[in-house]
């Protein structure tokens, strides 16, 4: 889960919001 | 500094959000436990008292409002951060007994760690706690009939009945028949735009569309309460 998220540059730097993080993870699960 | 506050309990009714947050905290060296509502969180806290509690506000079962109020009274050493998508800005919303607030829909995750660093300052912690209100859930005595509700006095914690005079009211005062303290009560309606990631929200919104809370501060002065 965290790997999916940390592929996004913003999330390696924790710059995005938590809601956006959830959307990214759920989109990649589908 | 983080070593002093590295045991955390995360509370949210969205399992994906809990998973994401849990892994982020683990990569930062935290010991993480998770709970899906207030009752599960209290069970985890009873098992081992954490340094930090990070809790959503709108959840089925025991809400974050009530959980944080219970934690404030029972586990005073825990630093508490409330989080919600229903509010924006950095200040703790009225009626929430927390040391910090994280707007999870708009604030960056890095911002959450800044809030954590800030509440390690004991002076900040004490100033926010001085006026923290106590959340008391209200229940209709008869199902679907909100004309008489049961509330608990935030001073003596004994229950008593309260009859709202007008369904459209925002705030009212009532006297506790046990300790005779005057208690301020307020109807709270969840915002339309609250917590889009909370999957079961559509079902709980109706159930919690009218709840009641009482606020009473330690200095015998009421804190500001606003309708949501």
PDB file of C-alpha atoms in Angstrom:
ATOM      1  CA  UNK A   1       0.000   0.000   0.000  1.00  0.00           C
ATOM      2  CA  UNK A   2       2.722   2.448   0.975  1.00  0.00           C
ATOM      3  CA  UNK A   3       4.728   1.476  -2.126  1.00  0.00           C
ATOM      4  CA  UNK A   4       1.844   2.511  -4.356  1.00  0.00           C
ATOM      5  CA  UNK A   5       1.618   5.798  -2.544  1.00  0.00           C
ATOM      6  CA  UNK A   6       5.325   6.525  -2.481  1.00  0.00           C
ATOM      7  CA  UNK A   7       5.568   6.065  -6.262  1.00  0.00           C
ATOM      8  CA  UNK A   8       3.968   9.480  -6.251  1.00  0.00           C
ATOM      9  CA  UNK A   9       6.701  12.078  -5.738  1.00  0.00           C
ATOM     10  CA  UNK A  10       4.482  14.309  -3.577  1.00  0.00           C
ATOM     11  CA  UNK A  11       3.846  11.508  -1.127  1.00  0.00           C
ATOM     12  CA  UNK A  12       7.503  10.641  -0.720  1.00  0.00           C
ATOM     13  CA  UNK A  13       7.708  14.160   0.712  1.00  0.00           C
ATOM     14  CA  UNK A  14       4.330  13.792   2.497  1.00  0.00           C
ATOM     15  CA  UNK A  15       3.040  16.836   0.628  1.00  0.00           C
ATOM     16  CA  UNK A  16      -0.423  15.548  -0.303  1.00  0.00           C
ATOM     17  CA  UNK A  17      -3.483  15.309   1.930  1.00  0.00           C
ATOM     18  CA  UNK A  18      -4.682  12.120   3.583  1.00  0.00           C
ATOM     19  CA  UNK A  19      -7.899  12.101   1.549  1.00  0.00           C
ATOM     20  CA  UNK A  20      -5.896  12.298  -1.666  1.00  0.00           C
ATOM     21  CA  UNK A  21      -3.662   9.452  -0.458  1.00  0.00           C
ATOM     22  CA  UNK A  22      -6.733   7.276   0.110  1.00  0.00           C
ATOM     23  CA  UNK A  23      -8.005   8.052  -3.383  1.00  0.00           C
ATOM     24  CA  UNK A  24      -4.632   7.100  -4.921  1.00  0.00           C
ATOM     25  CA  UNK A  25      -4.515   3.772  -3.085  1.00  0.00           C
ATOM     26  CA  UNK A  26      -8.136   2.903  -3.906  1.00  0.00           C
ATOM     27  CA  UNK A  27      -7.661   3.805  -7.580  1.00  0.00           C
ATOM     28  CA  UNK A  28      -4.619   1.534  -7.821  1.00  0.00           C
ATOM     29  CA  UNK A  29      -6.462  -1.363  -6.241  1.00  0.00           C
ATOM     30  CA  UNK A  30      -9.107  -1.371  -8.987  1.00  0.00           C
TER      31      UNK A  30
ATOM     32  CA  UNK B   1      11.944  14.111  20.466  1.00  0.00           C
ATOM     33  CA  UNK B   2       9.763  11.587  18.639  1.00  0.00           C
ATOM     34  CA  UNK B   3      11.093   8.842  20.886  1.00  0.00           C
ATOM     35  CA  UNK B   4       9.083  10.352  23.733  1.00  0.00           C
ATOM     36  CA  UNK B   5       5.812  10.115  21.807  1.00  0.00           C
ATOM     37  CA  UNK B   6       6.205   7.131  19.517  1.00  0.00           C
ATOM     38  CA  UNK B   7       3.328   4.926  20.671  1.00  0.00           C
ATOM     39  CA  UNK B   8       0.193   5.933  18.795  1.00  0.00           C
ATOM     40  CA  UNK B   9      -3.405   4.730  18.410  1.00  0.00           C
ATOM     41  CA  UNK B  10      -5.133   5.686  15.141  1.00  0.00           C
ATOM     42  CA  UNK B  11      -8.940   5.747  14.993  1.00  0.00           C
ATOM     43  CA  UNK B  12     -10.995   5.988  11.801  1.00  0.00           C
ATOM     44  CA  UNK B  13     -13.899   4.051  10.281  1.00  0.00           C
ATOM     45  CA  UNK B  14     -12.259   3.980   6.834  1.00  0.00           C
ATOM     46  CA  UNK B  15      -9.954   0.921   6.661  1.00  0.00           C
ATOM     47  CA  UNK B  16      -7.998   2.254   3.664  1.00  0.00           C
ATOM     48  CA  UNK B  17      -7.254   5.493   5.434  1.00  0.00           C
ATOM     49  CA  UNK B  18      -6.203   3.584   8.554  1.00  0.00           C
ATOM     50  CA  UNK B  19      -3.882   1.406   6.455  1.00  0.00           C
ATOM     51  CA  UNK B  20      -2.237   4.378   4.732  1.00  0.00           C
ATOM     52  CA  UNK B  21      -1.780   6.319   7.935  1.00  0.00           C
ATOM     53  CA  UNK B  22      -0.551   3.268   9.805  1.00  0.00           C
ATOM     54  CA  UNK B  23       2.199   2.567   7.261  1.00  0.00           C
ATOM     55  CA  UNK B  24       3.296   6.203   7.164  1.00  0.00           C
ATOM     56  CA  UNK B  25       3.652   6.285  10.950  1.00  0.00           C
ATOM     57  CA  UNK B  26       5.509   2.964  10.952  1.00  0.00           C
ATOM     58  CA  UNK B  27       8.031   4.293   8.412  1.00  0.00           C
ATOM     59  CA  UNK B  28       8.629   7.177  10.861  1.00  0.00           C
ATOM     60  CA  UNK B  29       9.429   4.791  13.721  1.00  0.00           C
ATOM     61  CA  UNK B  30       6.113   4.742  15.550  1.00  0.00           C
ATOM     62  CA  UNK B  31       4.495   1.761  17.235  1.00  0.00           C
ATOM     63  CA  UNK B  32       1.022   1.824  15.715  1.00  0.00           C
ATOM     64  CA  UNK B  33      -2.297   0.333  16.740  1.00  0.00           C
ATOM     65  CA  UNK B  34      -5.568   0.985  14.928  1.00  0.00           C
ATOM     66  CA  UNK B  35      -9.263   1.052  15.845  1.00  0.00           C
ATOM     67  CA  UNK B  36     -12.402   1.547  13.766  1.00  0.00           C
ATOM     68  CA  UNK B  37     -14.467   3.419  16.346  1.00  0.00           C
ATOM     69  CA  UNK B  38     -14.370   4.862  19.853  1.00  0.00           C
ATOM     70  CA  UNK B  39     -15.220   1.653  21.671  1.00  0.00           C
ATOM     71  CA  UNK B  40     -12.419  -0.270  19.937  1.00  0.00           C
ATOM     72  CA  UNK B  41     -10.036   2.605  20.668  1.00  0.00           C
ATOM     73  CA  UNK B  42     -10.857   2.531  24.382  1.00  0.00           C
ATOM     74  CA  UNK B  43     -10.184  -1.226  24.439  1.00  0.00           C
ATOM     75  CA  UNK B  44      -6.764  -0.643  22.826  1.00  0.00           C
ATOM     76  CA  UNK B  45      -5.960   2.178  25.260  1.00  0.00           C
ATOM     77  CA  UNK B  46      -6.966   0.025  28.230  1.00  0.00           C
ATOM     78  CA  UNK B  47      -4.591  -2.686  27.050  1.00  0.00           C
ATOM     79  CA  UNK B  48      -1.675  -0.224  26.858  1.00  0.00           C
ATOM     80  CA  UNK B  49      -1.859   3.532  27.266  1.00  0.00           C
ATOM     81  CA  UNK B  50      -0.301   5.207  24.190  1.00  0.00           C
ATOM     82  CA  UNK B  51       1.503   8.551  24.075  1.00  0.00           C
ATOM     83  CA  UNK B  52      -0.655   9.864  21.243  1.00  0.00           C
ATOM     84  CA  UNK B  53      -4.229   9.336  20.046  1.00  0.00           C
ATOM     85  CA  UNK B  54      -5.194  10.460  16.523  1.00  0.00           C
ATOM     86  CA  UNK B  55      -8.927  10.155  15.986  1.00  0.00           C
ATOM     87  CA  UNK B  56     -11.529  10.934  13.350  1.00  0.00           C
ATOM     88  CA  UNK B  57     -14.624  12.768  14.662  1.00  0.00           C
ATOM     89  CA  UNK B  58     -17.577  11.339  12.742  1.00  0.00           C
ATOM     90  CA  UNK B  59     -17.732   7.575  13.227  1.00  0.00           C
ATOM     91  CA  UNK B  60     -20.496   5.066  13.928  1.00  0.00           C
ATOM     92  CA  UNK B  61     -20.719   3.611  17.422  1.00  0.00           C
ATOM     93  CA  UNK B  62     -18.819   5.934  19.720  1.00  0.00           C
ATOM     94  CA  UNK B  63     -17.937   9.107  17.817  1.00  0.00           C
ATOM     95  CA  UNK B  64     -14.604  10.877  18.037  1.00  0.00           C
ATOM     96  CA  UNK B  65     -16.289  13.743  19.930  1.00  0.00           C
ATOM     97  CA  UNK B  66     -17.286  11.387  22.722  1.00  0.00           C
ATOM     98  CA  UNK B  67     -14.084   9.323  22.598  1.00  0.00           C
ATOM     99  CA  UNK B  68     -11.860  12.379  23.012  1.00  0.00           C
ATOM    100  CA  UNK B  69     -13.967  13.602  25.910  1.00  0.00           C
ATOM    101  CA  UNK B  70     -13.672  10.224  27.655  1.00  0.00           C
ATOM    102  CA  UNK B  71      -9.918  10.091  27.016  1.00  0.00           C
ATOM    103  CA  UNK B  72      -9.476  13.623  28.370  1.00  0.00           C
ATOM    104  CA  UNK B  73     -11.099  12.593  31.647  1.00  0.00           C
ATOM    105  CA  UNK B  74      -9.732   9.048  32.014  1.00  0.00           C
ATOM    106  CA  UNK B  75      -6.295   9.167  30.397  1.00  0.00           C
ATOM    107  CA  UNK B  76      -4.909  12.638  30.973  1.00  0.00           C
ATOM    108  CA  UNK B  77      -1.354  11.796  29.865  1.00  0.00           C
ATOM    109  CA  UNK B  78      -2.344  11.058  26.264  1.00  0.00           C
ATOM    110  CA  UNK B  79      -1.722  13.809  23.708  1.00  0.00           C
ATOM    111  CA  UNK B  80      -4.809  13.915  21.512  1.00  0.00           C
ATOM    112  CA  UNK B  81      -5.208  15.041  17.896  1.00  0.00           C
ATOM    113  CA  UNK B  82      -8.651  15.166  16.299  1.00  0.00           C
ATOM    114  CA  UNK B  83      -8.934  14.804  12.527  1.00  0.00           C
ATOM    115  CA  UNK B  84     -11.820  15.345  10.155  1.00  0.00           C
ATOM    116  CA  UNK B  85     -12.665  16.219   6.590  1.00  0.00           C
ATOM    117  CA  UNK B  86     -15.678  18.184   7.817  1.00  0.00           C
ATOM    118  CA  UNK B  87     -13.671  21.121   9.121  1.00  0.00           C
ATOM    119  CA  UNK B  88     -10.861  23.162   7.643  1.00  0.00           C
ATOM    120  CA  UNK B  89      -8.202  25.341   9.195  1.00  0.00           C
ATOM    121  CA  UNK B  90      -5.705  24.523  11.887  1.00  0.00           C
ATOM    122  CA  UNK B  91      -7.587  25.327  15.087  1.00  0.00           C
ATOM    123  CA  UNK B  92      -9.428  22.750  17.151  1.00  0.00           C
ATOM    124  CA  UNK B  93     -13.187  22.966  16.328  1.00  0.00           C
ATOM    125  CA  UNK B  94     -15.542  24.097  19.100  1.00  0.00           C
ATOM    126  CA  UNK B  95     -16.801  21.213  21.178  1.00  0.00           C
ATOM    127  CA  UNK B  96     -13.764  18.992  20.561  1.00  0.00           C
ATOM    128  CA  UNK B  97     -11.573  18.006  23.530  1.00  0.00           C
ATOM    129  CA  UNK B  98      -8.268  17.754  21.649  1.00  0.00           C
ATOM    130  CA  UNK B  99      -4.775  19.235  21.835  1.00  0.00           C
ATOM    131  CA  UNK B 100      -4.516  19.683  18.080  1.00  0.00           C
ATOM    132  CA  UNK B 101      -6.591  19.379  14.909  1.00  0.00           C
ATOM    133  CA  UNK B 102      -5.685  17.912  11.521  1.00  0.00           C
ATOM    134  CA  UNK B 103      -7.896  18.751   8.517  1.00  0.00           C
ATOM    135  CA  UNK B 104      -7.363  15.475   6.672  1.00  0.00           C
ATOM    136  CA  UNK B 105      -9.107  16.632   3.501  1.00  0.00           C
ATOM    137  CA  UNK B 106      -6.983  19.702   2.886  1.00  0.00           C
ATOM    138  CA  UNK B 107      -3.830  19.684   5.011  1.00  0.00           C
ATOM    139  CA  UNK B 108      -0.714  17.793   3.902  1.00  0.00           C
ATOM    140  CA  UNK B 109       0.459  14.727   5.804  1.00  0.00           C
ATOM    141  CA  UNK B 110       3.649  16.645   6.588  1.00  0.00           C
ATOM    142  CA  UNK B 111       1.354  19.146   8.329  1.00  0.00           C
ATOM    143  CA  UNK B 112       0.136  16.370  10.602  1.00  0.00           C
ATOM    144  CA  UNK B 113       3.687  15.742  11.793  1.00  0.00           C
ATOM    145  CA  UNK B 114       4.111  19.478  12.419  1.00  0.00           C
ATOM    146  CA  UNK B 115       1.012  19.371  14.651  1.00  0.00           C
ATOM    147  CA  UNK B 116       2.523  16.415  16.501  1.00  0.00           C
ATOM    148  CA  UNK B 117       5.730  18.358  17.108  1.00  0.00           C
ATOM    149  CA  UNK B 118       3.773  21.386  18.329  1.00  0.00           C
ATOM    150  CA  UNK B 119       1.794  19.491  20.958  1.00  0.00           C
ATOM    151  CA  UNK B 120       4.995  18.143  22.474  1.00  0.00           C
ATOM    152  CA  UNK B 121       5.343  21.640  23.892  1.00  0.00           C
ATOM    153  CA  UNK B 122       3.791  21.277  27.356  1.00  0.00           C
ATOM    154  CA  UNK B 123       2.803  24.960  27.570  1.00  0.00           C
ATOM    155  CA  UNK B 124       0.762  24.650  24.375  1.00  0.00           C
ATOM    156  CA  UNK B 125      -0.801  21.487  25.725  1.00  0.00           C
ATOM    157  CA  UNK B 126      -1.908  23.137  28.971  1.00  0.00           C
ATOM    158  CA  UNK B 127      -3.367  26.220  27.294  1.00  0.00           C
ATOM    159  CA  UNK B 128      -5.511  24.178  24.914  1.00  0.00           C
ATOM    160  CA  UNK B 129      -6.726  21.935  27.711  1.00  0.00           C
ATOM    161  CA  UNK B 130      -7.813  24.768  30.016  1.00  0.00           C
ATOM    162  CA  UNK B 131     -10.997  25.424  28.048  1.00  0.00           C
ATOM    163  CA  UNK B 132     -11.648  21.966  26.653  1.00  0.00           C
ATOM    164  CA  UNK B 133     -15.364  21.148  26.677  1.00  0.00           C
ATOM    165  CA  UNK B 134     -16.818  17.780  27.568  1.00  0.00           C
ATOM    166  CA  UNK B 135     -18.850  15.926  24.952  1.00  0.00           C
ATOM    167  CA  UNK B 136     -21.960  14.181  26.172  1.00  0.00           C
ATOM    168  CA  UNK B 137     -24.056  12.181  23.694  1.00  0.00           C
ATOM    169  CA  UNK B 138     -27.815  12.640  23.776  1.00  0.00           C
ATOM    170  CA  UNK B 139     -30.246   9.813  23.160  1.00  0.00           C
ATOM    171  CA  UNK B 140     -34.001  10.063  22.529  1.00  0.00           C
ATOM    172  CA  UNK B 141     -35.791   8.326  25.398  1.00  0.00           C
ATOM    173  CA  UNK B 142     -38.378   7.017  22.931  1.00  0.00           C
ATOM    174  CA  UNK B 143     -37.166   5.885  19.524  1.00  0.00           C
ATOM    175  CA  UNK B 144     -37.584   8.588  16.827  1.00  0.00           C
ATOM    176  CA  UNK B 145     -39.043  10.975  19.397  1.00  0.00           C
ATOM    177  CA  UNK B 146     -36.598  13.774  20.066  1.00  0.00           C
ATOM    178  CA  UNK B 147     -38.966  15.686  22.358  1.00  0.00           C
ATOM    179  CA  UNK B 148     -37.283  14.197  25.440  1.00  0.00           C
ATOM    180  CA  UNK B 149     -33.630  13.250  25.474  1.00  0.00           C
ATOM    181  CA  UNK B 150     -31.325  11.661  28.014  1.00  0.00           C
ATOM    182  CA  UNK B 151     -28.112  13.566  28.648  1.00  0.00           C
ATOM    183  CA  UNK B 152     -25.363  13.148  31.210  1.00  0.00           C
ATOM    184  CA  UNK B 153     -24.256  16.046  33.369  1.00  0.00           C
ATOM    185  CA  UNK B 154     -20.636  16.922  32.476  1.00  0.00           C
ATOM    186  CA  UNK B 155     -20.011  17.876  36.100  1.00  0.00           C
ATOM    187  CA  UNK B 156     -21.341  14.925  38.120  1.00  0.00           C
ATOM    188  CA  UNK B 157     -21.759  12.534  35.126  1.00  0.00           C
ATOM    189  CA  UNK B 158     -25.245  11.502  36.296  1.00  0.00           C
ATOM    190  CA  UNK B 159     -27.921  11.158  33.595  1.00  0.00           C
ATOM    191  CA  UNK B 160     -31.045  13.281  33.429  1.00  0.00           C
ATOM    192  CA  UNK B 161     -33.789  13.961  30.910  1.00  0.00           C
ATOM    193  CA  UNK B 162     -33.987  17.117  28.842  1.00  0.00           C
ATOM    194  CA  UNK B 163     -36.912  18.357  26.753  1.00  0.00           C
ATOM    195  CA  UNK B 164     -35.865  20.637  23.898  1.00  0.00           C
ATOM    196  CA  UNK B 165     -38.359  23.510  23.724  1.00  0.00           C
ATOM    197  CA  UNK B 166     -37.945  24.060  20.020  1.00  0.00           C
ATOM    198  CA  UNK B 167     -36.616  21.575  17.490  1.00  0.00           C
ATOM    199  CA  UNK B 168     -34.885  24.349  15.601  1.00  0.00           C
ATOM    200  CA  UNK B 169     -32.912  25.505  18.601  1.00  0.00           C
ATOM    201  CA  UNK B 170     -29.160  25.820  18.476  1.00  0.00           C
ATOM    202  CA  UNK B 171     -28.268  26.241  22.124  1.00  0.00           C
ATOM    203  CA  UNK B 172     -30.161  25.860  25.377  1.00  0.00           C
ATOM    204  CA  UNK B 173     -29.374  25.761  29.047  1.00  0.00           C
ATOM    205  CA  UNK B 174     -30.621  23.219  31.528  1.00  0.00           C
ATOM    206  CA  UNK B 175     -29.985  22.613  35.226  1.00  0.00           C
ATOM    207  CA  UNK B 176     -28.683  19.232  36.365  1.00  0.00           C
ATOM    208  CA  UNK B 177     -31.231  17.934  38.946  1.00  0.00           C
ATOM    209  CA  UNK B 178     -28.408  16.159  40.822  1.00  0.00           C
ATOM    210  CA  UNK B 179     -25.624  18.708  41.294  1.00  0.00           C
ATOM    211  CA  UNK B 180     -27.710  21.756  40.233  1.00  0.00           C
ATOM    212  CA  UNK B 181     -25.036  22.941  37.819  1.00  0.00           C
ATOM    213  CA  UNK B 182     -26.276  24.876  34.811  1.00  0.00           C
ATOM    214  CA  UNK B 183     -25.369  22.957  31.674  1.00  0.00           C
ATOM    215  CA  UNK B 184     -25.297  24.343  28.159  1.00  0.00           C
ATOM    216  CA  UNK B 185     -26.662  22.000  25.519  1.00  0.00           C
ATOM    217  CA  UNK B 186     -26.357  22.346  21.762  1.00  0.00           C
ATOM    218  CA  UNK B 187     -27.806  20.490  18.799  1.00  0.00           C
ATOM    219  CA  UNK B 188     -25.041  19.460  16.403  1.00  0.00           C
ATOM    220  CA  UNK B 189     -25.809  18.719  12.783  1.00  0.00           C
ATOM    221  CA  UNK B 190     -23.003  17.193  10.709  1.00  0.00           C
ATOM    222  CA  UNK B 191     -21.963  19.302   7.762  1.00  0.00           C
ATOM    223  CA  UNK B 192     -23.086  18.340   4.249  1.00  0.00           C
ATOM    224  CA  UNK B 193     -19.489  18.157   3.109  1.00  0.00           C
ATOM    225  CA  UNK B 194     -18.173  16.088   5.968  1.00  0.00           C
ATOM    226  CA  UNK B 195     -15.751  13.258   5.630  1.00  0.00           C
ATOM    227  CA  UNK B 196     -16.040  12.029   2.043  1.00  0.00           C
ATOM    228  CA  UNK B 197     -13.639   9.130   2.635  1.00  0.00           C
ATOM    229  CA  UNK B 198     -15.732   7.645   5.413  1.00  0.00           C
ATOM    230  CA  UNK B 199     -17.445   4.920   3.411  1.00  0.00           C
ATOM    231  CA  UNK B 200     -20.383   4.152   5.724  1.00  0.00           C
ATOM    232  CA  UNK B 201     -21.087   7.849   6.156  1.00  0.00           C
ATOM    233  CA  UNK B 202     -24.313   7.925   4.160  1.00  0.00           C
ATOM    234  CA  UNK B 203     -25.825   5.407   6.521  1.00  0.00           C
ATOM    235  CA  UNK B 204     -24.662   7.013   9.730  1.00  0.00           C
ATOM    236  CA  UNK B 205     -25.492  10.557   8.674  1.00  0.00           C
ATOM    237  CA  UNK B 206     -29.191   9.991   9.194  1.00  0.00           C
ATOM    238  CA  UNK B 207     -28.676   8.258  12.465  1.00  0.00           C
ATOM    239  CA  UNK B 208     -26.502  11.012  13.886  1.00  0.00           C
ATOM    240  CA  UNK B 209     -28.211  13.911  12.168  1.00  0.00           C
ATOM    241  CA  UNK B 210     -29.365  15.214  15.508  1.00  0.00           C
ATOM    242  CA  UNK B 211     -27.196  14.717  18.511  1.00  0.00           C
ATOM    243  CA  UNK B 212     -26.709  16.793  21.561  1.00  0.00           C
ATOM    244  CA  UNK B 213     -23.687  17.788  23.535  1.00  0.00           C
ATOM    245  CA  UNK B 214     -23.062  19.595  26.745  1.00  0.00           C
ATOM    246  CA  UNK B 215     -20.131  21.844  27.388  1.00  0.00           C
ATOM    247  CA  UNK B 216     -18.796  22.871  30.726  1.00  0.00           C
ATOM    248  CA  UNK B 217     -15.321  24.168  31.432  1.00  0.00           C
ATOM    249  CA  UNK B 218     -13.170  23.712  34.496  1.00  0.00           C
ATOM    250  CA  UNK B 219     -13.217  27.452  35.175  1.00  0.00           C
ATOM    251  CA  UNK B 220     -17.042  27.372  35.497  1.00  0.00           C
ATOM    252  CA  UNK B 221     -17.367  29.420  32.327  1.00  0.00           C
ATOM    253  CA  UNK B 222     -18.956  28.040  29.219  1.00  0.00           C
ATOM    254  CA  UNK B 223     -16.834  27.673  26.148  1.00  0.00           C
ATOM    255  CA  UNK B 224     -18.077  28.903  22.820  1.00  0.00           C
ATOM    256  CA  UNK B 225     -20.244  26.387  21.013  1.00  0.00           C
ATOM    257  CA  UNK B 226     -21.303  26.666  17.411  1.00  0.00           C
ATOM    258  CA  UNK B 227     -23.861  24.704  15.463  1.00  0.00           C
ATOM    259  CA  UNK B 228     -22.427  22.496  12.697  1.00  0.00           C
TER     260      UNK B 228
END
